[in-house]
PDB file of C-alpha atoms in Angstrom:
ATOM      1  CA  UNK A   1     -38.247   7.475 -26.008  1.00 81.00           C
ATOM      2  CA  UNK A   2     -38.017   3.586 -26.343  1.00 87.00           C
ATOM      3  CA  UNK A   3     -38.190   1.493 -22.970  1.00 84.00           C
ATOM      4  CA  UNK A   4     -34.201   0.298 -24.003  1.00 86.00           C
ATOM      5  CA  UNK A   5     -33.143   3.693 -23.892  1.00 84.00           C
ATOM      6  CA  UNK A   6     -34.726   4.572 -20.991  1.00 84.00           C
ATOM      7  CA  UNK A   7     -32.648   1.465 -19.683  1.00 85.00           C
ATOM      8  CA  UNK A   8     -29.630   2.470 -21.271  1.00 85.00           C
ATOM      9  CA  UNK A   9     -29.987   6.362 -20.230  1.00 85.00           C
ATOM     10  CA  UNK A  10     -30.487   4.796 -16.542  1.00 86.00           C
ATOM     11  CA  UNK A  11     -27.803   2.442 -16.493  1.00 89.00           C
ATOM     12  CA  UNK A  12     -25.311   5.737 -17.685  1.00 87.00           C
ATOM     13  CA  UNK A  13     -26.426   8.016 -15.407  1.00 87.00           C
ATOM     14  CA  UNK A  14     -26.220   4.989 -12.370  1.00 86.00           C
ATOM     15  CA  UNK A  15     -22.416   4.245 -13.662  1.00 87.00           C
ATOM     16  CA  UNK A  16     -21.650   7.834 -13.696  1.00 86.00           C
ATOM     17  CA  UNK A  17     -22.572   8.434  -9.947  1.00 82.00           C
ATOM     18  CA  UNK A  18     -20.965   5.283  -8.813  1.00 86.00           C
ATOM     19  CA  UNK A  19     -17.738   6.753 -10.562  1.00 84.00           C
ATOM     20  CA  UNK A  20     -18.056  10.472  -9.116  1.00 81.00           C
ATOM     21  CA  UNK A  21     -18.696   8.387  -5.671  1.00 80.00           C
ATOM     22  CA  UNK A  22     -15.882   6.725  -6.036  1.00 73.00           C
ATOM     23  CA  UNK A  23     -13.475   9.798  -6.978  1.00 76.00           C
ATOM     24  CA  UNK A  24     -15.486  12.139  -4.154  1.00 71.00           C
ATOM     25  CA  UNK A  25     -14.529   8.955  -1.356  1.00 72.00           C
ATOM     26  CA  UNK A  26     -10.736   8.476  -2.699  1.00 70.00           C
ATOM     27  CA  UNK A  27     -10.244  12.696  -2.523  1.00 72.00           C
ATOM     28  CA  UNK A  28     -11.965  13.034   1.048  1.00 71.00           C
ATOM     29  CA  UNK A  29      -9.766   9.705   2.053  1.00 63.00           C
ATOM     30  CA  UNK A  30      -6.813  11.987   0.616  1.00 65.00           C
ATOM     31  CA  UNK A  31      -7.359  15.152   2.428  1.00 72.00           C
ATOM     32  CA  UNK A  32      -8.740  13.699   5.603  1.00 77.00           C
ATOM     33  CA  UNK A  33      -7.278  10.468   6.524  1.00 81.00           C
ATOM     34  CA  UNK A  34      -4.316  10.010   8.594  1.00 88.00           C
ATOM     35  CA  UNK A  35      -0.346  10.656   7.850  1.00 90.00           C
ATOM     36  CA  UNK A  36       1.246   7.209   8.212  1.00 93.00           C
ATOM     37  CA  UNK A  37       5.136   6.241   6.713  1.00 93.00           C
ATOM     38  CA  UNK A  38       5.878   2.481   6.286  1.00 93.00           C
ATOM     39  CA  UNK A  39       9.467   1.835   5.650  1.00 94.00           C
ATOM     40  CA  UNK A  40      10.267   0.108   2.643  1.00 92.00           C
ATOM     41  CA  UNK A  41      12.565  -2.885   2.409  1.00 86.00           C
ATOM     42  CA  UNK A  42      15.141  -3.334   0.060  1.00 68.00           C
ATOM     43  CA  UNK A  43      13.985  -3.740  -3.722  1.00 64.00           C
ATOM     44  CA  UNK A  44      15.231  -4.981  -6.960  1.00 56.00           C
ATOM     45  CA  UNK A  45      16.923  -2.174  -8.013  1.00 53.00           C
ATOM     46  CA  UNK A  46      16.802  -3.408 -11.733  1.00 54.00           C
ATOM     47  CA  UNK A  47      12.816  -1.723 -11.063  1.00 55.00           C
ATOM     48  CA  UNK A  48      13.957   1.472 -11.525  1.00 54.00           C
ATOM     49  CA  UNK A  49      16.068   0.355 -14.533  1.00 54.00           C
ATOM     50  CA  UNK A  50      13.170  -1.018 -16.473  1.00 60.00           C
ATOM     51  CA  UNK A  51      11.600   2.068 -16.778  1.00 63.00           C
ATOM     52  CA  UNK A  52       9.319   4.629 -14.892  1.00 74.00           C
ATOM     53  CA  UNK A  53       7.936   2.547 -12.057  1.00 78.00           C
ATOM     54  CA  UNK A  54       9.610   1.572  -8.783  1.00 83.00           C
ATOM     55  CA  UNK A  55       8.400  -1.769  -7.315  1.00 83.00           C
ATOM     56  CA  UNK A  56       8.040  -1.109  -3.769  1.00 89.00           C
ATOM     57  CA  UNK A  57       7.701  -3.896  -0.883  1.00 90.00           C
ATOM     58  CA  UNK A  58       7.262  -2.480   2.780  1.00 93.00           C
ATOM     59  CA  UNK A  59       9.278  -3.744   6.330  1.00 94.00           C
ATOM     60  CA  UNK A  60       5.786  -4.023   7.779  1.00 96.00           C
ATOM     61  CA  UNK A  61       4.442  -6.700   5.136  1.00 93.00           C
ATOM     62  CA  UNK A  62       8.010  -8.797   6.096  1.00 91.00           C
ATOM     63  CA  UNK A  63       6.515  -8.579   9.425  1.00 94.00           C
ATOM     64  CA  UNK A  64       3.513  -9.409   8.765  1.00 93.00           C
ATOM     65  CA  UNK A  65       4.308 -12.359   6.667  1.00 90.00           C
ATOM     66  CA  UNK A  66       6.212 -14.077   9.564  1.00 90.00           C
ATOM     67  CA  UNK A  67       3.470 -14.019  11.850  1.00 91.00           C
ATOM     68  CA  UNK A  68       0.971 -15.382   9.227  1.00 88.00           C
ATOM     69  CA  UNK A  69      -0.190 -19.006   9.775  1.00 81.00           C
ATOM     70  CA  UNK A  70       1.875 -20.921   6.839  1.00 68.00           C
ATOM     71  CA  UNK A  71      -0.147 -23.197   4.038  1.00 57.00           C
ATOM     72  CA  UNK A  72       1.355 -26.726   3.854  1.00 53.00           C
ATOM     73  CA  UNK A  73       4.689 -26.591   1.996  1.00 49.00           C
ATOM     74  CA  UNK A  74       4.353 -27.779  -1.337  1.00 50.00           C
ATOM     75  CA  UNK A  75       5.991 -31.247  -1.493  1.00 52.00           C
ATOM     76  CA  UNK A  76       7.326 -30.938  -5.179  1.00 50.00           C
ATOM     77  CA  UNK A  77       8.983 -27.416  -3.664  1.00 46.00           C
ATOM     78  CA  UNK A  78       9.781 -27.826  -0.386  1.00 46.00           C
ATOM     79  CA  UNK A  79      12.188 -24.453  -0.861  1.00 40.00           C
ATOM     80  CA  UNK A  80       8.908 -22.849  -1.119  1.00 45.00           C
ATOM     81  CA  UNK A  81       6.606 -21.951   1.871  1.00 52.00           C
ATOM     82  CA  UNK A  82       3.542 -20.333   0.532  1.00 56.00           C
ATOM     83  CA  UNK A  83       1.250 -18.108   2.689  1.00 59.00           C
ATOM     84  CA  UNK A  84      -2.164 -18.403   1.718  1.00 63.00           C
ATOM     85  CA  UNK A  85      -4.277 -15.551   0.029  1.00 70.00           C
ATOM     86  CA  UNK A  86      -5.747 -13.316   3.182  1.00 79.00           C
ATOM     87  CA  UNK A  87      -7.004 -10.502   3.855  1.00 89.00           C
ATOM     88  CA  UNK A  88      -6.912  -8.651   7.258  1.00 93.00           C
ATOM     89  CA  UNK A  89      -6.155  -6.381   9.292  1.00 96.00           C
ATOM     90  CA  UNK A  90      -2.600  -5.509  11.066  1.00 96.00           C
ATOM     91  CA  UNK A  91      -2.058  -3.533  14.610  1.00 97.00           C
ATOM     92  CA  UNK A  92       0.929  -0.776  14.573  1.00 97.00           C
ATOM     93  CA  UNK A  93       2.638   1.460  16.403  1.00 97.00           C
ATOM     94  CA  UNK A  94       2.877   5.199  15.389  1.00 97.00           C
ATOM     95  CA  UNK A  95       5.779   6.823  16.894  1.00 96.00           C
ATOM     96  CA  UNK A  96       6.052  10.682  17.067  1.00 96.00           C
ATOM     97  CA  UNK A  97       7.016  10.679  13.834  1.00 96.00           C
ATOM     98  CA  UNK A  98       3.868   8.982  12.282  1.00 97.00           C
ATOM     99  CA  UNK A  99       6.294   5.954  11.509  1.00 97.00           C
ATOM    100  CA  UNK A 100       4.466   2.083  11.831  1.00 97.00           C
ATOM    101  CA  UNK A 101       6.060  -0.666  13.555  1.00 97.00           C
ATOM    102  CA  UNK A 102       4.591  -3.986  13.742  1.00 97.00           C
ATOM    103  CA  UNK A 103       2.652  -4.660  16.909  1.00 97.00           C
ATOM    104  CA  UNK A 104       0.623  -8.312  15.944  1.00 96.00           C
ATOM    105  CA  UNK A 105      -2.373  -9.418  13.378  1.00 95.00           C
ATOM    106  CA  UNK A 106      -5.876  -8.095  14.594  1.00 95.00           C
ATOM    107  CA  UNK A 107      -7.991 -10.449  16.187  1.00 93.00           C
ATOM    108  CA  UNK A 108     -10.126  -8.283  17.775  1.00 93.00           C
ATOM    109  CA  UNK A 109      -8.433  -6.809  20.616  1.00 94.00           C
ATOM    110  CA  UNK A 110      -8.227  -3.300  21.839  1.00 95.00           C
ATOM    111  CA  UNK A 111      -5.909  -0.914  20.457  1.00 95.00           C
ATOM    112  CA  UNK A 112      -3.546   1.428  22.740  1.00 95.00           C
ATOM    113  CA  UNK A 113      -3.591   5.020  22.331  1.00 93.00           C
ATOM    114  CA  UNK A 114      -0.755   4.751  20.064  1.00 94.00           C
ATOM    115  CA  UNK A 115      -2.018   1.726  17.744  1.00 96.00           C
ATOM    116  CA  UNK A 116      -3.947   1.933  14.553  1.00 96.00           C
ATOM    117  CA  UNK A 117      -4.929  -0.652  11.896  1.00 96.00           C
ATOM    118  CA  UNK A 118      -3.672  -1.391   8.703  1.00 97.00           C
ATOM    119  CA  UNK A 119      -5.609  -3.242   6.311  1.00 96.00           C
ATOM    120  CA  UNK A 120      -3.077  -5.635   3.953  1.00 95.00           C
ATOM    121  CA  UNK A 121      -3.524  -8.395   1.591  1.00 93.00           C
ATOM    122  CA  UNK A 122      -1.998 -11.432   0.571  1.00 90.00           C
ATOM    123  CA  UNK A 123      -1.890 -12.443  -2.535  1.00 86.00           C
ATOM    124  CA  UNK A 124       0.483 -14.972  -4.667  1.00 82.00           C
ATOM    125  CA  UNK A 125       2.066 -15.433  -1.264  1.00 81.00           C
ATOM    126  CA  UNK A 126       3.283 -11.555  -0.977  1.00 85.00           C
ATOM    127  CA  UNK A 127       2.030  -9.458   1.738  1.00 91.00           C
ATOM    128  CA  UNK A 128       0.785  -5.943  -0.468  1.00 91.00           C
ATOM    129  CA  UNK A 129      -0.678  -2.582   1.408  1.00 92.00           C
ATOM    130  CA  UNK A 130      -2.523  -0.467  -1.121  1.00 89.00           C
ATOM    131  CA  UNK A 131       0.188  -0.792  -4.036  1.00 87.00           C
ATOM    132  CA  UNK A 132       3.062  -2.641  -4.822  1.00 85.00           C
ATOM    133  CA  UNK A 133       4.494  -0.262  -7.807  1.00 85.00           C
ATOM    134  CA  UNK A 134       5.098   3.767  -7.544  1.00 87.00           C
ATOM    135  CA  UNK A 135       5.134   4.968 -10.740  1.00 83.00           C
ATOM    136  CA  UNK A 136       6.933   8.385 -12.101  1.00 82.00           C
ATOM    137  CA  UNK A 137       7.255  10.373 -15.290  1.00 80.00           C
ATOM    138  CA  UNK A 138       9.888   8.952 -17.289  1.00 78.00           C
ATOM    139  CA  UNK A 139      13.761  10.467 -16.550  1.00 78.00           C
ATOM    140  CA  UNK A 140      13.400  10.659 -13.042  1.00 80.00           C
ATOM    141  CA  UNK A 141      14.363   7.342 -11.722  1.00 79.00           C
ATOM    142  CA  UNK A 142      17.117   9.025  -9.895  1.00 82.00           C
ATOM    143  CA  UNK A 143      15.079  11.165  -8.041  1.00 87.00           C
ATOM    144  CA  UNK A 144      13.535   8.079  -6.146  1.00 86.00           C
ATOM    145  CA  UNK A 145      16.778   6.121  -5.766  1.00 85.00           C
ATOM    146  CA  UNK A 146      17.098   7.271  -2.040  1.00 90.00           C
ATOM    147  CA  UNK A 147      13.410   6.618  -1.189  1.00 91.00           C
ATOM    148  CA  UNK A 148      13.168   4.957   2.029  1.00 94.00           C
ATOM    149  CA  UNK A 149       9.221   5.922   3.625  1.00 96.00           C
ATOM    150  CA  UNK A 150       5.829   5.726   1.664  1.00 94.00           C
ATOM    151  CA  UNK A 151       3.644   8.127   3.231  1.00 95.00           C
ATOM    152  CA  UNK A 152       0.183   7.241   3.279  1.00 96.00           C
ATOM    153  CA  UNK A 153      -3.194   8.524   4.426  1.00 95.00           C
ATOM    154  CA  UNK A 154      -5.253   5.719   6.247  1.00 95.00           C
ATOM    155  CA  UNK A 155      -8.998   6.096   6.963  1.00 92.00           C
ATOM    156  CA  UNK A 156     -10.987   4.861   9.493  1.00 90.00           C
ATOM    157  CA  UNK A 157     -11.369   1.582   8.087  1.00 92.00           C
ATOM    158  CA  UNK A 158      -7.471   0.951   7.730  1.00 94.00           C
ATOM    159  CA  UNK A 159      -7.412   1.172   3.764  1.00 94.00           C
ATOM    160  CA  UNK A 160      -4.557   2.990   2.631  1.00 94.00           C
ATOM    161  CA  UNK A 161      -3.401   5.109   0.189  1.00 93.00           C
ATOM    162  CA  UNK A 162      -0.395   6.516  -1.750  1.00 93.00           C
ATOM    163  CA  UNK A 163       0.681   9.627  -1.035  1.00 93.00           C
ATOM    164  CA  UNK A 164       4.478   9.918  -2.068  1.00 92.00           C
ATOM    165  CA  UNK A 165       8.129   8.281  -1.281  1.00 93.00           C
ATOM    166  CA  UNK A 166      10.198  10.265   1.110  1.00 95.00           C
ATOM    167  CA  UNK A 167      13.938  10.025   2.045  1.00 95.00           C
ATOM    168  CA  UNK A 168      15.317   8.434   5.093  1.00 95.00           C
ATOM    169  CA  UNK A 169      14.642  12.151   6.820  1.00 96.00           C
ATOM    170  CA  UNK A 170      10.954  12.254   5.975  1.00 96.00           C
ATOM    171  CA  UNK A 171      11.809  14.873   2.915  1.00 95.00           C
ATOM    172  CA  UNK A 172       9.369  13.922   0.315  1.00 95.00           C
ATOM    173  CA  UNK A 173      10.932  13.489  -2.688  1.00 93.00           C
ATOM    174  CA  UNK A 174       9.530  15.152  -5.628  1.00 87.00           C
ATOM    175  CA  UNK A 175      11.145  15.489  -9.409  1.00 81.00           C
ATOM    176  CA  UNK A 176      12.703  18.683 -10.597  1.00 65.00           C
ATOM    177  CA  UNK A 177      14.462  18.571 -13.558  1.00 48.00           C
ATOM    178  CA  UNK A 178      14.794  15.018 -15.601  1.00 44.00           C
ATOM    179  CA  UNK A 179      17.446  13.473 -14.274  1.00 44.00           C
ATOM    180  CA  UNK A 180      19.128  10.657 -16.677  1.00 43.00           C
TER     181      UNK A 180
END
């Protein structure tokens, strides 16, 4: 065997194990990290219209956008306050219900019993946790319509992930039948 396919065997067998890590840390993260919802805030409804993907913005990121520092305005757009690309950390409250409420950005200080962090992100002056799009076989765009909670499992770190949409009741809300 040549030395460039002892490279190139290498290289495969490296970028399969980084994948497999990556799947084996995304389904522990899934079946071991914490139950959090994060209301949504109103969206476009024209989302669901355009086909098989809801675009989903959360209450929290509102909050957490108004406590950002602001960039300077842009003189030529003065309408337009931008928020400059971040990335950080957010303290919330869990009520009993695993629901997040907005406490203040992490700068280091201790968390109460009932606090957790949130990692977020800013980017193109939006505040984003984990996704901004849930996406669903097409024909069920009705199912969704009443979503009002993404349920996510948080790890240790804060990083969050996607579990479902549930109605204002906590009932996740899972396709039957297509609905049209």
């Amino acid at each position: 065997m040549s030395v460039n396919a002892k490279v190139a065997l290498l290289t495969l067998i490296g970028a399969l194990a980084l994948v497999n890590w990556s799947i084996f840390s995304k389904e522990q993260h899934l079946a071991e990290g914490r139950v959090v919802y994060l209301e949504l805030a109103p969206v476009d409804p024209r989302s669901l219209l355009q086909g098989d993907y809801m675009a989903l913005r959360f209450a929290l990121g509102q909050a957490v956008q108004r406590a950002l520092p602001r960039a300077e305005t842009d003189q030529s757009r003065p309408w337009r306050q931008s928020v400059e690309a971040a990335d950080g950390h957010v303290v919330v409250a869990l009520d009993d219900r695993n629901i997040a409420t907005f406490r203040d950005l992490y700068e280091r200080q201790s968390l109460a019993e009932d606090e957790i962090l949130l990692r977020y992100r800013v980017r193109h002056g939006r505040v984003k946790f984990a996704t901004n799009a849930f996406y669903f076989q097409e024909g069920h765009a009705g199912v969704y319509q009443p979503a009002r909670y993404g349920r996510f499992r948080v790890d240790g770190h804060g990083e969050l992930l996607l579990v479902g949409l549930h109605d204002e009741q906590l009932v996740p809300l899972a396709p039957g039948e297509p609905t049209r």
